[in-house]
Every structure is written in C-alpha cells, then in structure tokens.
Short mmCIF file of C-alpha atoms in Angstrom, two decimals:
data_model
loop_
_atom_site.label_atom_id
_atom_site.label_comp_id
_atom_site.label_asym_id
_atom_site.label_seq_id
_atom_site.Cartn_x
_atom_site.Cartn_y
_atom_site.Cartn_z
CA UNK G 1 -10.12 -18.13 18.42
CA UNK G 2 -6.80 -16.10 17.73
CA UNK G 3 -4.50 -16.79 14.75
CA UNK G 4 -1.38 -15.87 14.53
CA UNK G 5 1.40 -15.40 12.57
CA UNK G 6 5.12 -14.68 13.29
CA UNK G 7 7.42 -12.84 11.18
CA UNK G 8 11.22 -11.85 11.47
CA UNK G 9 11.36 -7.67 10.86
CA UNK G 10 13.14 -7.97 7.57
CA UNK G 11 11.29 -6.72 3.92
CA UNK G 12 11.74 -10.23 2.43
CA UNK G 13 9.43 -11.95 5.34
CA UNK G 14 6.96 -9.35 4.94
CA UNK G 15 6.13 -11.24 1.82
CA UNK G 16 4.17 -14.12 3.70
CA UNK G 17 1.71 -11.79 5.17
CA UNK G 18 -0.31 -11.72 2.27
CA UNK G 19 -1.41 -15.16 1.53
CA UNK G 20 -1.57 -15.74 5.26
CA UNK G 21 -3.93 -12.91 5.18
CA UNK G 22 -5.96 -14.19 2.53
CA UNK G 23 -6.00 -17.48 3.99
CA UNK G 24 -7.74 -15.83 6.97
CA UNK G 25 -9.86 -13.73 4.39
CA UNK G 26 -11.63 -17.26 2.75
CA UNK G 27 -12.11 -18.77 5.85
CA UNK G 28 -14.34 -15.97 7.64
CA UNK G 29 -15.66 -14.51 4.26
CA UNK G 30 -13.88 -11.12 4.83
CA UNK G 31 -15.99 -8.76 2.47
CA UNK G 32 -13.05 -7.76 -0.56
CA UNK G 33 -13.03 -4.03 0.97
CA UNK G 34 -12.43 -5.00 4.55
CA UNK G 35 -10.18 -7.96 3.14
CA UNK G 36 -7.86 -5.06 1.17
CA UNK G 37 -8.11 -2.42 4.33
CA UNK G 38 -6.91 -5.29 6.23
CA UNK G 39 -3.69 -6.10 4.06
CA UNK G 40 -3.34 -3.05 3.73
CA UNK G 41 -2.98 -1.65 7.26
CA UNK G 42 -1.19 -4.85 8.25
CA UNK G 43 1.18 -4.68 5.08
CA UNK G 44 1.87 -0.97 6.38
CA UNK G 45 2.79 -1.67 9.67
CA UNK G 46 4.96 -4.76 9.10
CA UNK G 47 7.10 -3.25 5.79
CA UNK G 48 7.66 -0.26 8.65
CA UNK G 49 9.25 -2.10 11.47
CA UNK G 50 11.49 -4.29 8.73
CA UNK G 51 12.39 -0.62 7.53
CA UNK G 52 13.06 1.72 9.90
CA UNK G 53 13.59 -1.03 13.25
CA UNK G 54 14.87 -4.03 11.30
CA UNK G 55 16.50 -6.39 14.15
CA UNK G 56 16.05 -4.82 17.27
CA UNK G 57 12.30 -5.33 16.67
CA UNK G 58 12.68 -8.94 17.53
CA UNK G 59 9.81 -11.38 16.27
CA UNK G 60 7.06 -9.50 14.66
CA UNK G 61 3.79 -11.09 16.18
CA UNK G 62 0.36 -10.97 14.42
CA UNK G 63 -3.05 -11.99 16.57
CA UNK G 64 -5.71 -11.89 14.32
CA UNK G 65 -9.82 -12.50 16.24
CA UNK G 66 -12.75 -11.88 14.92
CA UNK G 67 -16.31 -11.90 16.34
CA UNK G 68 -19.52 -11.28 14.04
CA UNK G 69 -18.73 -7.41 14.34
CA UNK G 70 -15.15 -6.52 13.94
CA UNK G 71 -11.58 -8.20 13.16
CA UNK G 72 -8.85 -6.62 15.26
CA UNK G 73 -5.40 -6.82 14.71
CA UNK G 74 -3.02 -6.93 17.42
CA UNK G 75 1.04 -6.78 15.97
CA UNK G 76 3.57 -6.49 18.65
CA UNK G 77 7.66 -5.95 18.48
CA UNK G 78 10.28 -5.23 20.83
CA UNK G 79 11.25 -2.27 19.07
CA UNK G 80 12.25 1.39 20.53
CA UNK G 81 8.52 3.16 21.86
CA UNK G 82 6.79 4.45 18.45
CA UNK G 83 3.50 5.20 18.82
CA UNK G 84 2.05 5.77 15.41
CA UNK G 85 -0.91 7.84 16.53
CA UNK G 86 1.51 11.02 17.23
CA UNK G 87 2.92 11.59 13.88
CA UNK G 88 0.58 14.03 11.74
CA UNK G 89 1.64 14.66 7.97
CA UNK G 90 0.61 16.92 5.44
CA UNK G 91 -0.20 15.57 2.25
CA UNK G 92 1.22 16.88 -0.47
CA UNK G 93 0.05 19.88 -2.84
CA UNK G 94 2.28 19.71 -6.03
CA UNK G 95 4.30 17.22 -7.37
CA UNK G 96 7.53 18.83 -6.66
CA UNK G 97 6.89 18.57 -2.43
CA UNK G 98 5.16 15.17 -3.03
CA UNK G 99 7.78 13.17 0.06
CA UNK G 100 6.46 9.53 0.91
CA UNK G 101 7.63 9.21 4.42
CA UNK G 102 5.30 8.44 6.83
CA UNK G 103 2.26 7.72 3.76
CA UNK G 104 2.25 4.32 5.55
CA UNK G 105 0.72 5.70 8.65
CA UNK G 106 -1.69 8.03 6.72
CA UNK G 107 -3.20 5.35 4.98
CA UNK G 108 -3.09 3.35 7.98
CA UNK G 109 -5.20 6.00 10.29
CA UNK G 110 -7.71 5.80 7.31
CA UNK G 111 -8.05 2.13 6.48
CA UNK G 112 -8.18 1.22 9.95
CA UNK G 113 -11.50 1.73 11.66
CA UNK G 114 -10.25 2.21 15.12
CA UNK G 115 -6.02 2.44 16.30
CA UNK G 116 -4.93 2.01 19.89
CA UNK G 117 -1.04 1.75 20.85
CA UNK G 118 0.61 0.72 24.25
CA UNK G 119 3.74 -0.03 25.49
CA UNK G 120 4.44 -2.32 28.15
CA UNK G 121 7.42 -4.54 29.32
CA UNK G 122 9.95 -3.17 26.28
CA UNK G 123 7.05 -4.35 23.63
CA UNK G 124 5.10 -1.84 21.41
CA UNK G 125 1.38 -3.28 21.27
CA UNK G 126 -0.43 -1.74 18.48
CA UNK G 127 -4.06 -2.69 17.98
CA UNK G 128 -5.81 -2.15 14.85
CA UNK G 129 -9.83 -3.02 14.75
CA UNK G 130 -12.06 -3.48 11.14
CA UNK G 131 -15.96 -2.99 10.90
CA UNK G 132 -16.74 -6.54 9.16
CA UNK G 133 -19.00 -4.07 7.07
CA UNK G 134 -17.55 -1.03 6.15
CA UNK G 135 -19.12 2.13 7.12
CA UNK G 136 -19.73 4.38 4.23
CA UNK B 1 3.98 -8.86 -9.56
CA UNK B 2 4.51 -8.21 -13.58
CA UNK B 3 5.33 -5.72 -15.42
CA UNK B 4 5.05 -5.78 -19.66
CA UNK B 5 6.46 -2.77 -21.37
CA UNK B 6 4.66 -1.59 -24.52
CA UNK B 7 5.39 0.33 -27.09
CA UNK B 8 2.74 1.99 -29.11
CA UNK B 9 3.41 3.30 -32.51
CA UNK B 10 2.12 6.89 -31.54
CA UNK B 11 4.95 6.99 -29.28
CA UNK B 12 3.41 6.42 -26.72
CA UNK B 13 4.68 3.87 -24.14
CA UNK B 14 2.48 1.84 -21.91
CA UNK B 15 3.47 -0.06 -18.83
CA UNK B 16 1.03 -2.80 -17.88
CA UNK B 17 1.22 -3.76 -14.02
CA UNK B 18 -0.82 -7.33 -13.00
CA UNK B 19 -0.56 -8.52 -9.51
CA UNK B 20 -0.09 -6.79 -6.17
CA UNK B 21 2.04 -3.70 -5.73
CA UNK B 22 2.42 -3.85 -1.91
CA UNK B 23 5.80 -4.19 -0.55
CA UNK B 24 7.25 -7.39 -2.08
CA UNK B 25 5.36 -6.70 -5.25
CA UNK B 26 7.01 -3.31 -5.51
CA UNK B 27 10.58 -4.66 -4.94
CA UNK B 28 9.68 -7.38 -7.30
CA UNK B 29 9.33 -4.56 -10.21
CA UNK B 30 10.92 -1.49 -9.28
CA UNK B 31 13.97 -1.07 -10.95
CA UNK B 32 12.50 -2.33 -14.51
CA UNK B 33 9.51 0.02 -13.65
CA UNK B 34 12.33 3.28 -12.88
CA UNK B 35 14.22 2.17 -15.66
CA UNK B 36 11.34 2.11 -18.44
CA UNK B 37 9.46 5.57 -17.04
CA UNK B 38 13.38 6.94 -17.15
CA UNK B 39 13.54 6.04 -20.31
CA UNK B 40 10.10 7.36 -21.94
CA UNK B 41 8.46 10.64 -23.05
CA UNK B 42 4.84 9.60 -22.65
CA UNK B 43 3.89 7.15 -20.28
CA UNK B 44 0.95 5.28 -19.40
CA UNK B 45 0.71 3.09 -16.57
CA UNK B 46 -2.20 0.76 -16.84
CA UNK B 47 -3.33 -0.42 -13.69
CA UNK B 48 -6.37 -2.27 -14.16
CA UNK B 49 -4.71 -5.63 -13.58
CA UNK B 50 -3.82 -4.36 -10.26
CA UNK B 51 -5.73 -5.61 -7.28
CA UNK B 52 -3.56 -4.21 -4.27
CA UNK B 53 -1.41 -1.22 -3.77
CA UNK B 54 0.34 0.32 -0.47
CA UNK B 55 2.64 2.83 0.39
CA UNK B 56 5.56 1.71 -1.34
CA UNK B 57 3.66 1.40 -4.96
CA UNK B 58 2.11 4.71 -4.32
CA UNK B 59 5.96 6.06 -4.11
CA UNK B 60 6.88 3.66 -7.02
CA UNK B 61 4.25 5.82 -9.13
CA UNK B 62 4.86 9.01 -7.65
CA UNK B 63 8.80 9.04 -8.58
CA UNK B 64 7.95 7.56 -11.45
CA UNK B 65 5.64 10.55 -12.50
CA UNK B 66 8.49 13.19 -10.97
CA UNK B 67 11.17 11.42 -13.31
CA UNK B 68 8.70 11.91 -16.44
CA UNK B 69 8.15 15.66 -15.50
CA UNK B 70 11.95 16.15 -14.86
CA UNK B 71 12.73 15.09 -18.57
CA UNK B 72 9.84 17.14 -19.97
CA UNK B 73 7.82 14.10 -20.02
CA UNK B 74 4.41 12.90 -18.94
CA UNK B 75 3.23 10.05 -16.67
CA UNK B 76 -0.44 9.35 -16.16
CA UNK B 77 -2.27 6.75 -14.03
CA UNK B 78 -5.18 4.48 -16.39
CA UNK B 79 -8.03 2.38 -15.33
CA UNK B 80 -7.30 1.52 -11.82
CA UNK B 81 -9.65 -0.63 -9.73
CA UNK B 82 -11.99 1.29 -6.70
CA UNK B 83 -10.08 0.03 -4.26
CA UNK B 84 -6.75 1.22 -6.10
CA UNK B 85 -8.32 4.22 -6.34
CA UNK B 86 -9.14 5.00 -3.13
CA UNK B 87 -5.74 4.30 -1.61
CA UNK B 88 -4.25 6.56 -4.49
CA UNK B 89 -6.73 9.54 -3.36
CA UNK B 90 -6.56 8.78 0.53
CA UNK B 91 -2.56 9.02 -0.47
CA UNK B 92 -3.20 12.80 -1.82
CA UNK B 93 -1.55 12.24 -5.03
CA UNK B 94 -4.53 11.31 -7.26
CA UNK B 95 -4.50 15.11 -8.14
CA UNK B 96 -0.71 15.02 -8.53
CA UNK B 97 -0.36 12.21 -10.90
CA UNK B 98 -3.50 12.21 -13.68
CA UNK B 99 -5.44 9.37 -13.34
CA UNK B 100 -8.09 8.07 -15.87
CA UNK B 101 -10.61 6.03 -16.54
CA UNK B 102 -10.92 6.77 -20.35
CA UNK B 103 -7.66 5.67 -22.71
CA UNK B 104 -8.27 8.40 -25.33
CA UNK B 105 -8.22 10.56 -22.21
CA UNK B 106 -4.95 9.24 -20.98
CA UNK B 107 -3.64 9.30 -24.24
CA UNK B 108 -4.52 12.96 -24.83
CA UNK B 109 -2.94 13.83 -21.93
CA UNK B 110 0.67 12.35 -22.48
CA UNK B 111 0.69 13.71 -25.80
CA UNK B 112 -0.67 16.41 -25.63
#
C-alpha cells in the first residue's frame, strides 16, 4: 500500500511533512533511528526544491511503501534535471571555511541507505530506500 | 520550536532549544536565536530538549558559533541527544563547534 502526500514547493508547506511523517512512523512502528533518518532525508529534499526551485517544481509528490524489509521514498517534481547523486562536497576543516550549501545532500547520501535518481517526461524521480533495521 | 534565553550570574548565557530544529523549526527561532548569540560573550546552547535537527539548524548553530568567534566570543554545543549527535558529526562540524556532554565542561570552555 502507497501513501502519499502532496506538497506545494514553498518553505511554509514543508512544515506538514513532519507530522505526516510521524503519522506514518506509529502506524508501521518505524524504529526512532530509521523514523529520524527518514524525516530527515525527506525534510532535506523537500526544504531544497522550496529553496532553490520554488514554483517551477510544480506539486511536490511523496510515495511512501514499505514491506517487512525496507521503506522507500519516492518524491517527484517537475523541476529543471538535478540529480543529487553528482554533487560531491568537502566538509569543512575550520570554522572560518565552514559554507552550508549543499549539507542537505551530504546528510542525505548518509541517512539514506540506498539513492537512485531518474528523469523522465520533464519530472525528476528521486528514490530514497531505509533498512527497517539500521545497519550498524 | 522554543527557545528560552538564560542568563547565568557567571556571565555566562545559556540558550535552551526544545522541539525540532528542522526547517520550520529553524525559521520558527532564528532571528531570536542570531540576535541572543550576537549579543553574548559566552554561550551555551543546550540541546538536550532537542529531538530533530537538519541542515538548516546545523547552519543556525554554525553561524551562530562564527558570530561568537567574530566578537571574541565563545559558542559551545551541550548535551545533545545520539541522534543529534550524529547528524552534527555526519555534518563535519562537531569538531568545529565544541560539543559536550559535561556542563562544567561546557562551562570551562566559554569562560575559559
């Protein structure tokens, strides 16, 4: 069974992710790590297209299924091609160099247990999957 | 998201965040949290009352931190949760911005 949730790509909608998310969380007994990884990665992702797309992202659309193994995340917009497995950053070394951009996507790549992005038909289709127990 | 400002008697100025510093929770606090760590020699941000952070509340506490050191100040992280924790050191700035588990630790350290 999917559920989803629809948002508009603005920083003010972003704020009904969360207790959607922990909606989701009760029913299937999300372990609180995998719970937090998820909101995280999902928080991530959202807050960037409301940032740096805003509008011409369209509808933000969020399939969540599960089976006993994994949750995967599927979040789709109609925003330019970004596929956020090609950026690489640095993190910083001293306080002074310490830039945020693109922290999102770091912490994304390691919250996430698997990534996989495609474009098709104008709509970027990125899929995010979650061990229901987290490896150590 | 909340944010209490207190003021110790050493000097010392504490901020207490409760709630969820993702992206609404950050907007929700930002400018009071900028204004206070502006403001303040010695800071200590308590975190053990927070249960989520993301990107944007690692940046929150990051500027925060480079405002302190710009006015000769100091800003360290106390107390946050595991999970907090591991986002702050998956972020790289765990190193950059002292974090403790131990007040008198904390304290030491934005004083001293």
């Amino acid at each position: 069974m999917t559920a989803r949730l629809t948002l508009a790509p603005t920083l003010p909608d972003t704020a009904r992710l969360a207790p959607w998310l922990e909606a989701q969380a009760e029913e299937a007994g999300w372990i609180e790590a995998v719970a937090f990884s998820i909101g995280l990665c999902l928080d991530e992702v959202v807050t960037n297209i409301a940032m740096h797309v805003g509008e011409p992202a369209g509808e933000i659309v969020l399939d969540l299924d599960q089976d006993t193994e994994t949750i995967t995340a599927r979040i789709e917009d109609r925003g330019p091609p970004f596929d956020p497995r090609a950026e690489e950053r640095v993190l910083p070394t001293s306080l002074e160099e310490a830039e945020i951009g693109g922290l999102g996507l770091v912490l994304v790549r390691r919250f996430a247990t698997t990534l996989d992005y495609e474009r098709q038909d104008g709509v970027n289709r990125l899929t995010l999957r979650f061990a229901r127990v987290p490896q150590s | 998201m909340e944010l209490k400002v207190e003021k110790h008697p050493d000097g010392v100025t504490e901020l207490h965040l409760k709630g969820r510093l993702d992206t609404a929770g950050t907007g929700a606090i930002e400018l009071q949290f900028s204004a206070a760590t502006g403001a303040n020699r010695a800071v200590i941000v308590n975190l053990s009352e927070v249960e989520f952070l993301t990107s944007l509340g690692v940046r929150l506490l990051l500027q925060g931190a480079k405002t302190a050191k710009s006015k000769g100040g100091k800003l360290v992280l106390l107390q946050p949760r595991e999970l907090v924790l591991n986002v702050l050191k998956t972020a790289g700035i765990e190193p950059l911005v002292p974090t403790f588990q131990d007040r008198s630790a904390a304290l030491a350290a934005v004083t001293g």
